């Protein structure tokens, strides 16, 4: 080598500065970017995730407290078949497997409930953490969990599961740290058994949270109590209940909707709207994807949270269905079950498929929640079961009188001051920095929150603390439909409609949870209750015999689709209110009534049926109004011609549905203008009645609700508003998509959005084609982020046969071929055949992708 | 000469591979060591930088051999708002920059240490001012 001259000082100085900067950027986040060294290192950085994208063909691991070796075979769909000698060992194995495949999801979900997201993602999550702490879910789950005996099923299984998770964490190499942790510059935390209870609490939040009473109170301030009662009624005007009522068709109980009263207190409604919407957005984020940045943007840890949009005119964001058919109505003479629970669509999915086998004890296949080992939906050798959300009212709000509005210490009860229980919540950010200190107050009913300037406390079954594991273990081990129902009798929350079919040919359904019996002095749960009297408190629980339920009904099938469970003529007691429009139940019932030779493939096709029962009821009004105006207005003539050409389906190639949906949006916006507080935006309604209420109003062409407030001096009637809506819809659609043609295809305008848990665009999947519209069996609405989270069809013959899929994949590693491998099939509405081996060797080598053997840690 | 340089670059790259097995921050440490050891060579830092790039390129090839590195590049590119090729570039530039700068700084420090006269109290009367184990500072400027 050639000898050199001394390096100039300036060069050395520059090199030193660049070195210092590069080292800093390598080890610490800069301007929101993750630490580059940990990220780019090809040995243990993100590149290493490519190496672990596919698990090794064979591997082994040690787990503490394992009673006997566990053999796990992963099939060609990446589904683990866990062969263990005890339920606890199977749980340990599942903990390890969940951690290996979904570690970041586990931690994110647990932190969302605990209100410690800020420690992971920084200050941006502060609002979410404050909301989570205020909801008190983690506090309640922990108290409930610790109140259980150490030998209870919940605690034994949770502890075993934690053994497995922590065994994985203990042996985890730097190269295996999930992608999201690397972006955040964070490390996974140890898993505590109580986190399993958090996960059930989170499902309670997702499925049974209700702020309806607060919304309703604000609505009353705008339009009066009578109108509010009619717009958000106790009983749905179309009765097609879960528990068959002996009718062979839906019953229409149309009522007259009272006119809106002059605004009682618009300002109060305005304030309440802001409070309610802010809270609803946070709750929505806690239950689904926690979006850390605007969609499509790069990941920057200093960007604000992108909270879910507030729904403006869609029906309630529900869509779950299940139905069972008795052997006498199936082509194969075997009972059939289908289920598709609808939730926020995330990547990774909320579900993880697994099959657990413990000889003579357990042989269950299903989808598990990340954070718990047992499937809440699945099948065994004798039966299959699945759930939809009941939506019963299991939360009441009590207006409390406190001694100090700003810093209360006591509340008034039965003429005495009672001390408030207070809990100080310290919320930390990254690096243990204190971000906020909140004091949460609780009455004997539950945590208090501010609403419209008042303190209200909430009594909610989800925060009662309960063992959610034992019922699911009982379900997994049940041998008959009746046995499953007995096992699920102890199920506490959130209320679910359990449908079950067994090999004996029995079918059953029951809305299951603890349902409060309300006081005679406060019989309604849909209004705010006076908290000053303990006489208004809940009095106990509804007896099991009074639950909505049916066993082997004469009609030979049972359907639930979130509709009102019981016909009020059968049981007039209060069970809930503002039930979702029953379009899906109507369609499913109609198809099943007409078919006495149902097959598994027909069940599959029904899950993505493109027909909406809603359209047949609305269309005559729309077409007639358009036709009547067509001679004066060429736009209406074109609208009428377009709608008349529609077959009422939401197939991807349909070119008329887009106009119908735009028309309904316009119609809702123009009709419910009285529900906008003065000074609010066009879509800022305090609440929006279900579309079935709009249909009810359609029956009354002169109702005062048709009047458009923005045209004083003119009294509009129904058809005036319909025509205005249709013309506006036409202008809107043609303005957006041009003249009718291929651009109007439904498939081009409606897609699913499967959002990554942190909202990271490259890890999300947008524009996923879907079949179906807002009222069809597989509803698609809003931004497409809600849909069938799992689809399953099971045939209960001598050999149980099952098919299923979900919109995602088993792995949380974005480099894995199993990150989103099921999405295409889900989008197409096809299902995989599910492998159900009795023994490890039943899974042939060609069907086995990898093996994992567990042994006891020394 | 060229062959010798290539061989040396490969050897240094191999050392960087081992350093990276420890962690990314071992790259500048190794580069600093090479910089100090080769302080008399004019192209020392460049060789160090090139070797670091080669080392990480080899490791990336190893990753690609075992898994879908391209998917990772696309994903990370989406996150960092750059094309996948930019992610590869950043991944290779990062160790190169660390190594070159660390080598330059280490060489300058080594120069300074070599220039500094030994404390008189510790130097025996019969010992020359430039110790046998230390390179001559005059050699640097020849």
Tab-separated table of C-alpha atoms in Angstrom, chain A residues 356-771:
chain	number	residue	atom	x	y	z
A	356	UNK	CA	-56.354	-29.094	20.140
A	357	UNK	CA	-56.356	-32.797	20.980
A	358	UNK	CA	-56.134	-34.204	24.489
A	359	UNK	CA	-57.017	-37.918	24.526
A	360	UNK	CA	-60.397	-38.641	26.102
A	361	UNK	CA	-60.730	-34.989	27.071
A	362	UNK	CA	-60.655	-32.607	24.163
A	363	UNK	CA	-60.687	-32.745	20.383
A	364	UNK	CA	-61.705	-29.327	19.158
A	365	UNK	CA	-60.988	-27.333	16.040
A	366	UNK	CA	-61.789	-23.662	15.764
A	367	UNK	CA	-60.600	-20.126	15.717
A	368	UNK	CA	-58.864	-18.824	18.807
A	369	UNK	CA	-58.408	-15.285	20.003
A	370	UNK	CA	-54.793	-14.269	20.289
A	371	UNK	CA	-54.314	-14.252	24.038
A	372	UNK	CA	-56.370	-17.302	24.922
A	373	UNK	CA	-55.945	-20.933	23.894
A	374	UNK	CA	-59.509	-22.217	23.499
A	375	UNK	CA	-61.687	-21.504	20.478
A	376	UNK	CA	-64.899	-19.549	21.114
A	377	UNK	CA	-66.131	-20.800	17.726
A	378	UNK	CA	-65.483	-24.249	16.333
A	379	UNK	CA	-66.420	-27.879	16.206
A	380	UNK	CA	-65.485	-31.200	17.727
A	381	UNK	CA	-66.283	-34.806	16.766
A	382	UNK	CA	-69.917	-34.404	17.806
A	383	UNK	CA	-71.061	-30.852	17.243
A	384	UNK	CA	-70.284	-27.431	15.869
A	385	UNK	CA	-71.129	-24.024	17.223
A	386	UNK	CA	-70.745	-20.409	16.265
A	387	UNK	CA	-71.863	-17.024	17.525
A	388	UNK	CA	-73.337	-13.699	16.570
A	389	UNK	CA	-73.584	-10.658	18.762
A	390	UNK	CA	-76.863	-10.340	20.639
A	391	UNK	CA	-76.752	-6.614	21.180
A	392	UNK	CA	-78.922	-6.860	24.277
A	393	UNK	CA	-78.810	-3.921	26.637
A	394	UNK	CA	-76.363	-4.943	29.345
A	395	UNK	CA	-75.139	-1.454	30.245
A	396	UNK	CA	-77.097	1.260	32.005
A	397	UNK	CA	-76.104	4.817	32.811
A	398	UNK	CA	-77.102	6.477	36.081
A	399	UNK	CA	-77.052	10.240	36.562
A	400	UNK	CA	-75.248	10.857	39.829
A	401	UNK	CA	-75.440	13.758	42.256
A	402	UNK	CA	-71.956	14.541	43.536
A	403	UNK	CA	-70.645	16.891	46.196
A	404	UNK	CA	-68.195	18.694	43.924
A	405	UNK	CA	-68.627	18.831	40.180
A	406	UNK	CA	-64.905	19.304	39.533
A	407	UNK	CA	-63.387	17.001	42.131
A	408	UNK	CA	-66.110	14.817	43.566
A	409	UNK	CA	-65.483	12.736	46.644
A	410	UNK	CA	-69.037	11.654	47.503
A	411	UNK	CA	-72.263	10.830	45.696
A	412	UNK	CA	-75.836	10.971	46.855
A	413	UNK	CA	-77.661	7.679	47.428
A	414	UNK	CA	-80.947	7.227	49.260
A	415	UNK	CA	-80.602	10.611	50.936
A	416	UNK	CA	-77.069	10.015	52.186
A	417	UNK	CA	-73.636	10.935	50.934
A	418	UNK	CA	-71.621	7.880	50.026
A	419	UNK	CA	-67.873	7.956	49.435
A	420	UNK	CA	-66.737	7.551	45.869
A	421	UNK	CA	-64.091	4.978	45.213
A	422	UNK	CA	-61.273	6.700	43.404
A	423	UNK	CA	-58.455	5.274	41.403
A	424	UNK	CA	-55.451	7.296	40.306
A	425	UNK	CA	-54.229	6.295	36.903
A	426	UNK	CA	-50.727	7.343	35.960
A	427	UNK	CA	-50.101	7.031	32.257
A	428	UNK	CA	-46.532	6.698	31.162
A	429	UNK	CA	-45.020	7.328	27.787
A	430	UNK	CA	-41.877	5.880	26.373
A	431	UNK	CA	-38.944	5.927	28.735
A	432	UNK	CA	-41.255	5.895	31.758
A	433	UNK	CA	-42.073	9.583	31.284
A	434	UNK	CA	-45.330	10.517	33.025
A	435	UNK	CA	-47.781	11.777	30.420
A	436	UNK	CA	-50.897	12.170	32.502
A	437	UNK	CA	-52.391	11.442	35.875
A	438	UNK	CA	-56.132	10.880	35.900
A	439	UNK	CA	-58.436	10.182	38.780
A	440	UNK	CA	-61.226	7.767	37.971
A	441	UNK	CA	-64.235	7.876	40.268
A	442	UNK	CA	-66.529	4.962	40.828
A	443	UNK	CA	-69.858	4.523	42.523
A	444	UNK	CA	-71.101	1.123	43.630
A	445	UNK	CA	-72.351	0.735	40.068
A	446	UNK	CA	-69.120	1.316	38.222
A	447	UNK	CA	-66.884	4.053	36.833
A	448	UNK	CA	-68.215	7.565	36.329
A	449	UNK	CA	-67.767	9.678	33.258
A	450	UNK	CA	-68.753	13.182	32.271
A	451	UNK	CA	-71.547	13.578	29.773
A	452	UNK	CA	-73.238	16.809	28.827
A	453	UNK	CA	-71.943	18.488	31.975
A	454	UNK	CA	-73.250	15.774	34.294
A	455	UNK	CA	-71.609	12.865	36.060
A	456	UNK	CA	-72.987	9.510	35.066
A	457	UNK	CA	-71.947	6.116	36.359
A	458	UNK	CA	-72.225	2.955	34.359
A	459	UNK	CA	-73.347	-0.498	35.370
A	460	UNK	CA	-72.071	-2.917	32.756
A	461	UNK	CA	-71.887	-6.701	32.828
A	462	UNK	CA	-68.544	-6.663	31.022
A	463	UNK	CA	-66.858	-5.034	34.016
A	464	UNK	CA	-68.345	-7.441	36.536
A	465	UNK	CA	-65.420	-9.874	36.373
A	466	UNK	CA	-66.111	-13.453	35.332
A	467	UNK	CA	-64.597	-16.725	34.192
A	468	UNK	CA	-64.887	-16.696	30.426
A	469	UNK	CA	-62.697	-19.738	29.932
A	470	UNK	CA	-64.684	-22.458	31.673
A	471	UNK	CA	-67.751	-22.121	29.419
A	472	UNK	CA	-65.619	-22.370	26.292
A	473	UNK	CA	-63.826	-25.409	27.645
A	474	UNK	CA	-67.227	-26.910	28.383
A	475	UNK	CA	-68.385	-26.110	24.851
A	476	UNK	CA	-65.283	-27.679	23.351
A	477	UNK	CA	-65.914	-30.862	25.341
A	478	UNK	CA	-69.675	-31.044	24.842
A	479	UNK	CA	-71.131	-34.070	23.072
A	480	UNK	CA	-74.529	-32.726	22.068
A	481	UNK	CA	-76.279	-29.484	21.293
A	482	UNK	CA	-77.990	-29.622	24.659
A	483	UNK	CA	-74.666	-30.321	26.363
A	484	UNK	CA	-73.136	-27.268	24.763
A	485	UNK	CA	-76.011	-25.099	25.895
A	486	UNK	CA	-75.590	-26.385	29.433
A	487	UNK	CA	-71.888	-25.594	29.334
A	488	UNK	CA	-72.538	-22.116	28.012
A	489	UNK	CA	-75.156	-21.383	30.653
A	490	UNK	CA	-72.355	-19.947	32.781
A	491	UNK	CA	-71.246	-17.588	30.039
A	492	UNK	CA	-71.349	-14.059	31.403
A	493	UNK	CA	-70.479	-11.485	28.756
A	494	UNK	CA	-70.587	-10.214	26.064
A	495	UNK	CA	-74.028	-11.533	25.127
A	496	UNK	CA	-73.813	-13.853	22.125
A	497	UNK	CA	-76.282	-15.864	20.078
A	498	UNK	CA	-74.866	-19.382	20.190
A	499	UNK	CA	-76.059	-21.600	17.350
A	500	UNK	CA	-75.222	-25.277	17.556
A	501	UNK	CA	-75.839	-28.436	15.527
A	502	UNK	CA	-74.839	-31.951	16.473
A	503	UNK	CA	-74.362	-35.349	14.870
A	504	UNK	CA	-77.557	-36.549	16.458
A	505	UNK	CA	-79.386	-34.175	14.139
A	506	UNK	CA	-80.306	-31.636	16.804
A	507	UNK	CA	-80.113	-27.917	16.280
A	508	UNK	CA	-80.416	-25.137	18.829
A	509	UNK	CA	-79.847	-21.464	19.397
A	510	UNK	CA	-79.734	-19.338	22.520
A	511	UNK	CA	-78.890	-15.715	23.284
A	512	UNK	CA	-76.485	-16.264	26.127
A	513	UNK	CA	-74.986	-14.033	28.795
A	514	UNK	CA	-76.113	-12.434	32.020
A	515	UNK	CA	-79.086	-10.199	31.264
A	516	UNK	CA	-80.059	-7.754	33.986
A	517	UNK	CA	-83.445	-7.736	35.608
A	518	UNK	CA	-84.239	-4.073	36.026
A	519	UNK	CA	-86.062	-2.412	38.835
A	520	UNK	CA	-89.780	-1.634	38.517
A	521	UNK	CA	-88.824	1.969	39.225
A	522	UNK	CA	-86.360	2.028	36.340
A	523	UNK	CA	-87.543	-0.660	33.942
A	524	UNK	CA	-85.984	0.805	30.819
A	525	UNK	CA	-82.303	0.626	30.049
A	526	UNK	CA	-82.508	2.925	27.062
A	527	UNK	CA	-82.809	6.102	29.113
A	528	UNK	CA	-80.602	7.743	31.700
A	529	UNK	CA	-81.574	6.549	35.161
A	530	UNK	CA	-81.706	8.557	38.346
A	531	UNK	CA	-78.741	7.403	40.396
A	532	UNK	CA	-79.880	8.974	43.646
A	533	UNK	CA	-82.007	5.972	44.563
A	534	UNK	CA	-80.737	2.440	45.033
A	535	UNK	CA	-84.250	1.299	44.190
A	536	UNK	CA	-83.311	1.958	40.573
A	537	UNK	CA	-80.448	-0.528	40.635
A	538	UNK	CA	-80.491	-3.868	38.860
A	539	UNK	CA	-82.295	-6.575	40.764
A	540	UNK	CA	-80.589	-9.695	39.515
A	541	UNK	CA	-80.275	-11.784	36.390
A	542	UNK	CA	-82.827	-13.116	33.970
A	543	UNK	CA	-83.439	-16.845	34.532
A	544	UNK	CA	-82.046	-19.110	31.837
A	545	UNK	CA	-85.505	-20.296	30.855
A	546	UNK	CA	-86.375	-16.748	29.826
A	547	UNK	CA	-83.438	-16.317	27.478
A	548	UNK	CA	-84.273	-16.137	23.773
A	549	UNK	CA	-83.749	-19.710	22.613
A	550	UNK	CA	-85.036	-22.570	20.518
A	551	UNK	CA	-84.309	-26.293	20.314
A	552	UNK	CA	-85.227	-28.408	17.313
A	553	UNK	CA	-87.990	-26.061	16.125
A	554	UNK	CA	-90.686	-27.382	13.783
A	555	UNK	CA	-89.469	-25.119	10.982
A	556	UNK	CA	-86.232	-27.145	10.843
A	557	UNK	CA	-83.784	-24.267	10.859
A	558	UNK	CA	-82.673	-21.387	13.065
A	559	UNK	CA	-81.150	-18.069	12.070
A	560	UNK	CA	-79.529	-15.227	13.927
A	561	UNK	CA	-78.241	-12.085	12.260
A	562	UNK	CA	-78.155	-9.567	15.119
A	563	UNK	CA	-81.902	-9.047	14.855
A	564	UNK	CA	-84.215	-8.607	17.828
A	565	UNK	CA	-84.026	-12.017	19.516
A	566	UNK	CA	-87.596	-12.360	20.773
A	567	UNK	CA	-90.903	-11.241	19.372
A	568	UNK	CA	-92.340	-8.721	21.877
A	569	UNK	CA	-95.710	-10.426	21.450
A	570	UNK	CA	-94.096	-13.562	22.867
A	571	UNK	CA	-92.219	-11.782	25.652
A	572	UNK	CA	-92.880	-8.066	26.163
A	573	UNK	CA	-90.122	-7.537	28.733
A	574	UNK	CA	-87.405	-5.025	27.969
A	575	UNK	CA	-84.331	-6.740	26.479
A	576	UNK	CA	-82.735	-3.980	24.459
A	577	UNK	CA	-83.551	-1.302	21.929
A	578	UNK	CA	-82.651	0.140	18.555
A	579	UNK	CA	-82.129	-3.329	17.116
A	580	UNK	CA	-80.308	-3.519	13.790
A	581	UNK	CA	-82.430	-3.592	10.659
A	582	UNK	CA	-83.358	-7.247	10.063
A	583	UNK	CA	-82.468	-7.373	6.364
A	584	UNK	CA	-80.001	-10.236	6.703
A	585	UNK	CA	-82.274	-12.328	8.878
A	586	UNK	CA	-85.114	-11.788	6.428
A	587	UNK	CA	-83.020	-12.917	3.496
A	588	UNK	CA	-81.607	-15.969	5.271
A	589	UNK	CA	-85.008	-17.018	6.553
A	590	UNK	CA	-86.516	-16.591	3.104
A	591	UNK	CA	-83.866	-18.755	1.464
A	592	UNK	CA	-84.078	-21.454	4.124
A	593	UNK	CA	-87.876	-21.508	4.089
A	594	UNK	CA	-87.780	-22.097	0.362
A	595	UNK	CA	-85.175	-24.855	0.354
A	596	UNK	CA	-85.609	-28.276	1.897
A	597	UNK	CA	-82.476	-29.765	0.345
A	598	UNK	CA	-79.738	-27.565	1.731
A	599	UNK	CA	-76.133	-28.574	1.058
A	600	UNK	CA	-72.851	-27.347	2.524
A	601	UNK	CA	-72.101	-25.548	-0.712
A	602	UNK	CA	-75.440	-23.755	-0.616
A	603	UNK	CA	-74.591	-22.670	2.922
A	604	UNK	CA	-71.280	-21.313	1.650
A	605	UNK	CA	-72.961	-19.409	-1.148
A	606	UNK	CA	-75.502	-17.952	1.246
A	607	UNK	CA	-72.629	-16.403	3.199
A	608	UNK	CA	-71.822	-14.200	0.218
A	609	UNK	CA	-75.346	-13.901	-1.144
A	610	UNK	CA	-75.604	-10.666	-3.189
A	611	UNK	CA	-79.286	-10.052	-2.463
A	612	UNK	CA	-80.551	-7.538	0.075
A	613	UNK	CA	-84.022	-7.875	1.530
A	614	UNK	CA	-83.984	-4.134	2.024
A	615	UNK	CA	-84.006	-3.181	-1.647
A	616	UNK	CA	-87.277	-4.919	-2.463
A	617	UNK	CA	-88.971	-2.828	0.223
A	618	UNK	CA	-87.488	0.553	-0.668
A	619	UNK	CA	-87.453	0.264	-4.452
A	620	UNK	CA	-91.180	0.605	-5.104
A	621	UNK	CA	-91.193	3.969	-3.312
A	622	UNK	CA	-88.149	5.209	-5.168
A	623	UNK	CA	-89.224	4.055	-8.611
A	624	UNK	CA	-92.755	5.381	-8.243
A	625	UNK	CA	-91.570	8.796	-7.075
A	626	UNK	CA	-89.049	8.952	-9.893
A	627	UNK	CA	-91.639	7.934	-12.493
A	628	UNK	CA	-94.085	10.540	-11.251
A	629	UNK	CA	-91.474	13.227	-11.647
A	630	UNK	CA	-90.020	11.918	-14.878
A	631	UNK	CA	-92.264	13.939	-17.188
A	632	UNK	CA	-90.999	17.186	-15.633
A	633	UNK	CA	-87.391	16.231	-15.026
A	634	UNK	CA	-85.247	14.245	-17.458
A	635	UNK	CA	-82.847	13.343	-14.643
A	636	UNK	CA	-85.643	11.567	-12.818
A	637	UNK	CA	-86.540	9.765	-16.022
A	638	UNK	CA	-82.992	8.439	-16.238
A	639	UNK	CA	-83.055	7.535	-12.549
A	640	UNK	CA	-86.288	5.624	-12.972
A	641	UNK	CA	-84.968	3.763	-16.007
A	642	UNK	CA	-81.749	2.867	-14.189
A	643	UNK	CA	-83.451	1.611	-11.052
A	644	UNK	CA	-86.048	-0.330	-13.012
A	645	UNK	CA	-83.227	-2.132	-14.785
A	646	UNK	CA	-81.757	-3.273	-11.493
A	647	UNK	CA	-82.207	-6.835	-10.296
A	648	UNK	CA	-81.636	-5.728	-6.722
A	649	UNK	CA	-78.318	-7.551	-6.280
A	650	UNK	CA	-74.905	-6.345	-5.249
A	651	UNK	CA	-72.734	-8.369	-7.588
A	652	UNK	CA	-69.438	-6.874	-8.613
A	653	UNK	CA	-70.579	-6.322	-12.198
A	654	UNK	CA	-73.843	-4.639	-11.267
A	655	UNK	CA	-74.136	-1.061	-12.559
A	656	UNK	CA	-77.231	0.166	-10.735
A	657	UNK	CA	-76.582	-0.556	-7.070
A	658	UNK	CA	-74.267	2.403	-6.782
A	659	UNK	CA	-77.138	4.765	-7.632
A	660	UNK	CA	-79.505	3.100	-5.178
A	661	UNK	CA	-76.992	3.411	-2.349
A	662	UNK	CA	-76.272	7.043	-3.168
A	663	UNK	CA	-80.020	7.689	-3.184
A	664	UNK	CA	-80.475	6.119	0.258
A	665	UNK	CA	-77.603	8.196	1.614
A	666	UNK	CA	-79.202	11.343	0.280
A	667	UNK	CA	-82.583	10.287	1.570
A	668	UNK	CA	-81.282	9.693	5.089
A	669	UNK	CA	-79.424	12.964	5.067
A	670	UNK	CA	-82.461	14.961	3.922
A	671	UNK	CA	-84.962	13.143	6.090
A	672	UNK	CA	-83.084	13.227	9.354
A	673	UNK	CA	-82.004	16.856	9.106
A	674	UNK	CA	-83.810	17.550	12.377
A	675	UNK	CA	-81.224	15.379	14.120
A	676	UNK	CA	-78.436	17.804	13.333
A	677	UNK	CA	-77.699	20.242	16.137
A	678	UNK	CA	-77.794	23.836	14.932
A	679	UNK	CA	-74.499	24.820	13.393
A	680	UNK	CA	-73.352	21.257	12.735
A	681	UNK	CA	-72.178	19.887	9.409
A	682	UNK	CA	-74.448	18.077	6.968
A	683	UNK	CA	-73.582	14.617	8.240
A	684	UNK	CA	-73.089	15.539	11.891
A	685	UNK	CA	-76.245	13.973	13.204
A	686	UNK	CA	-76.478	13.265	16.882
A	687	UNK	CA	-77.675	9.810	15.917
A	688	UNK	CA	-79.127	8.182	12.838
A	689	UNK	CA	-82.115	5.868	12.912
A	690	UNK	CA	-81.748	2.462	11.332
A	691	UNK	CA	-82.839	2.148	7.726
A	692	UNK	CA	-85.822	0.093	8.880
A	693	UNK	CA	-87.107	3.248	10.617
A	694	UNK	CA	-86.697	5.163	7.384
A	695	UNK	CA	-88.789	2.461	5.751
A	696	UNK	CA	-91.359	2.837	8.493
A	697	UNK	CA	-91.505	6.560	7.809
A	698	UNK	CA	-92.016	5.767	4.116
A	699	UNK	CA	-95.410	4.337	4.999
A	700	UNK	CA	-96.492	7.828	6.131
A	701	UNK	CA	-96.113	10.247	3.180
A	702	UNK	CA	-97.273	13.343	5.055
A	703	UNK	CA	-95.258	12.890	8.226
A	704	UNK	CA	-93.663	16.074	9.511
A	705	UNK	CA	-90.249	14.410	9.389
A	706	UNK	CA	-90.301	14.737	5.600
A	707	UNK	CA	-90.215	18.501	5.885
A	708	UNK	CA	-86.882	20.025	4.952
A	709	UNK	CA	-85.810	22.532	7.593
A	710	UNK	CA	-83.666	24.396	5.098
A	711	UNK	CA	-86.715	25.504	3.104
A	712	UNK	CA	-88.890	27.468	5.527
A	713	UNK	CA	-92.323	28.202	4.268
A	714	UNK	CA	-92.446	25.056	2.171
A	715	UNK	CA	-93.826	21.825	3.577
A	716	UNK	CA	-92.209	18.904	1.744
A	717	UNK	CA	-93.834	15.508	1.561
A	718	UNK	CA	-92.262	12.118	1.210
A	719	UNK	CA	-92.126	12.023	-2.557
A	720	UNK	CA	-90.671	15.516	-2.744
A	721	UNK	CA	-87.772	14.381	-0.591
A	722	UNK	CA	-87.379	11.120	-2.489
A	723	UNK	CA	-87.249	12.937	-5.807
A	724	UNK	CA	-84.780	15.492	-4.494
A	725	UNK	CA	-82.663	12.666	-3.125
A	726	UNK	CA	-82.753	10.716	-6.373
A	727	UNK	CA	-81.797	13.740	-8.438
A	728	UNK	CA	-78.995	14.610	-6.028
A	729	UNK	CA	-77.792	11.003	-6.090
A	730	UNK	CA	-77.738	11.025	-9.880
A	731	UNK	CA	-75.724	14.241	-9.918
A	732	UNK	CA	-73.385	12.862	-7.288
A	733	UNK	CA	-72.755	9.562	-9.035
A	734	UNK	CA	-72.402	10.987	-12.516
A	735	UNK	CA	-70.157	13.715	-11.156
A	736	UNK	CA	-67.965	11.141	-9.501
A	737	UNK	CA	-68.078	8.284	-12.010
A	738	UNK	CA	-69.327	9.809	-15.246
A	739	UNK	CA	-72.313	8.558	-17.229
A	740	UNK	CA	-73.700	5.085	-16.512
A	741	UNK	CA	-71.328	2.403	-17.681
A	742	UNK	CA	-68.530	0.167	-16.450
A	743	UNK	CA	-67.343	2.840	-14.022
A	744	UNK	CA	-70.611	2.342	-12.146
A	745	UNK	CA	-69.883	-1.288	-11.429
A	746	UNK	CA	-70.481	-2.102	-7.822
A	747	UNK	CA	-67.182	-3.949	-7.645
A	748	UNK	CA	-65.364	-0.782	-8.585
A	749	UNK	CA	-66.917	1.301	-5.849
A	750	UNK	CA	-67.098	-1.093	-2.910
A	751	UNK	CA	-64.080	-2.852	-1.451
A	752	UNK	CA	-62.905	-4.292	1.794
A	753	UNK	CA	-60.117	-2.603	3.667
A	754	UNK	CA	-58.145	-4.964	5.856
A	755	UNK	CA	-56.156	-2.610	8.001
A	756	UNK	CA	-52.925	-3.468	9.745
A	757	UNK	CA	-53.196	-3.238	13.524
A	758	UNK	CA	-51.177	-0.036	13.527
A	759	UNK	CA	-52.694	1.255	10.314
A	760	UNK	CA	-49.379	0.872	8.484
A	761	UNK	CA	-50.373	1.104	4.832
A	762	UNK	CA	-47.820	-1.311	3.335
A	763	UNK	CA	-48.924	-3.932	5.821
A	764	UNK	CA	-52.624	-3.366	5.113
A	765	UNK	CA	-54.617	-4.622	2.166
A	766	UNK	CA	-56.920	-2.124	0.521
A	767	UNK	CA	-59.309	-2.480	-2.408
A	768	UNK	CA	-60.101	-6.130	-1.714
A	769	UNK	CA	-63.072	-7.030	-3.943
A	770	UNK	CA	-66.241	-7.986	-2.107
A	771	UNK	CA	-69.713	-9.109	-3.044
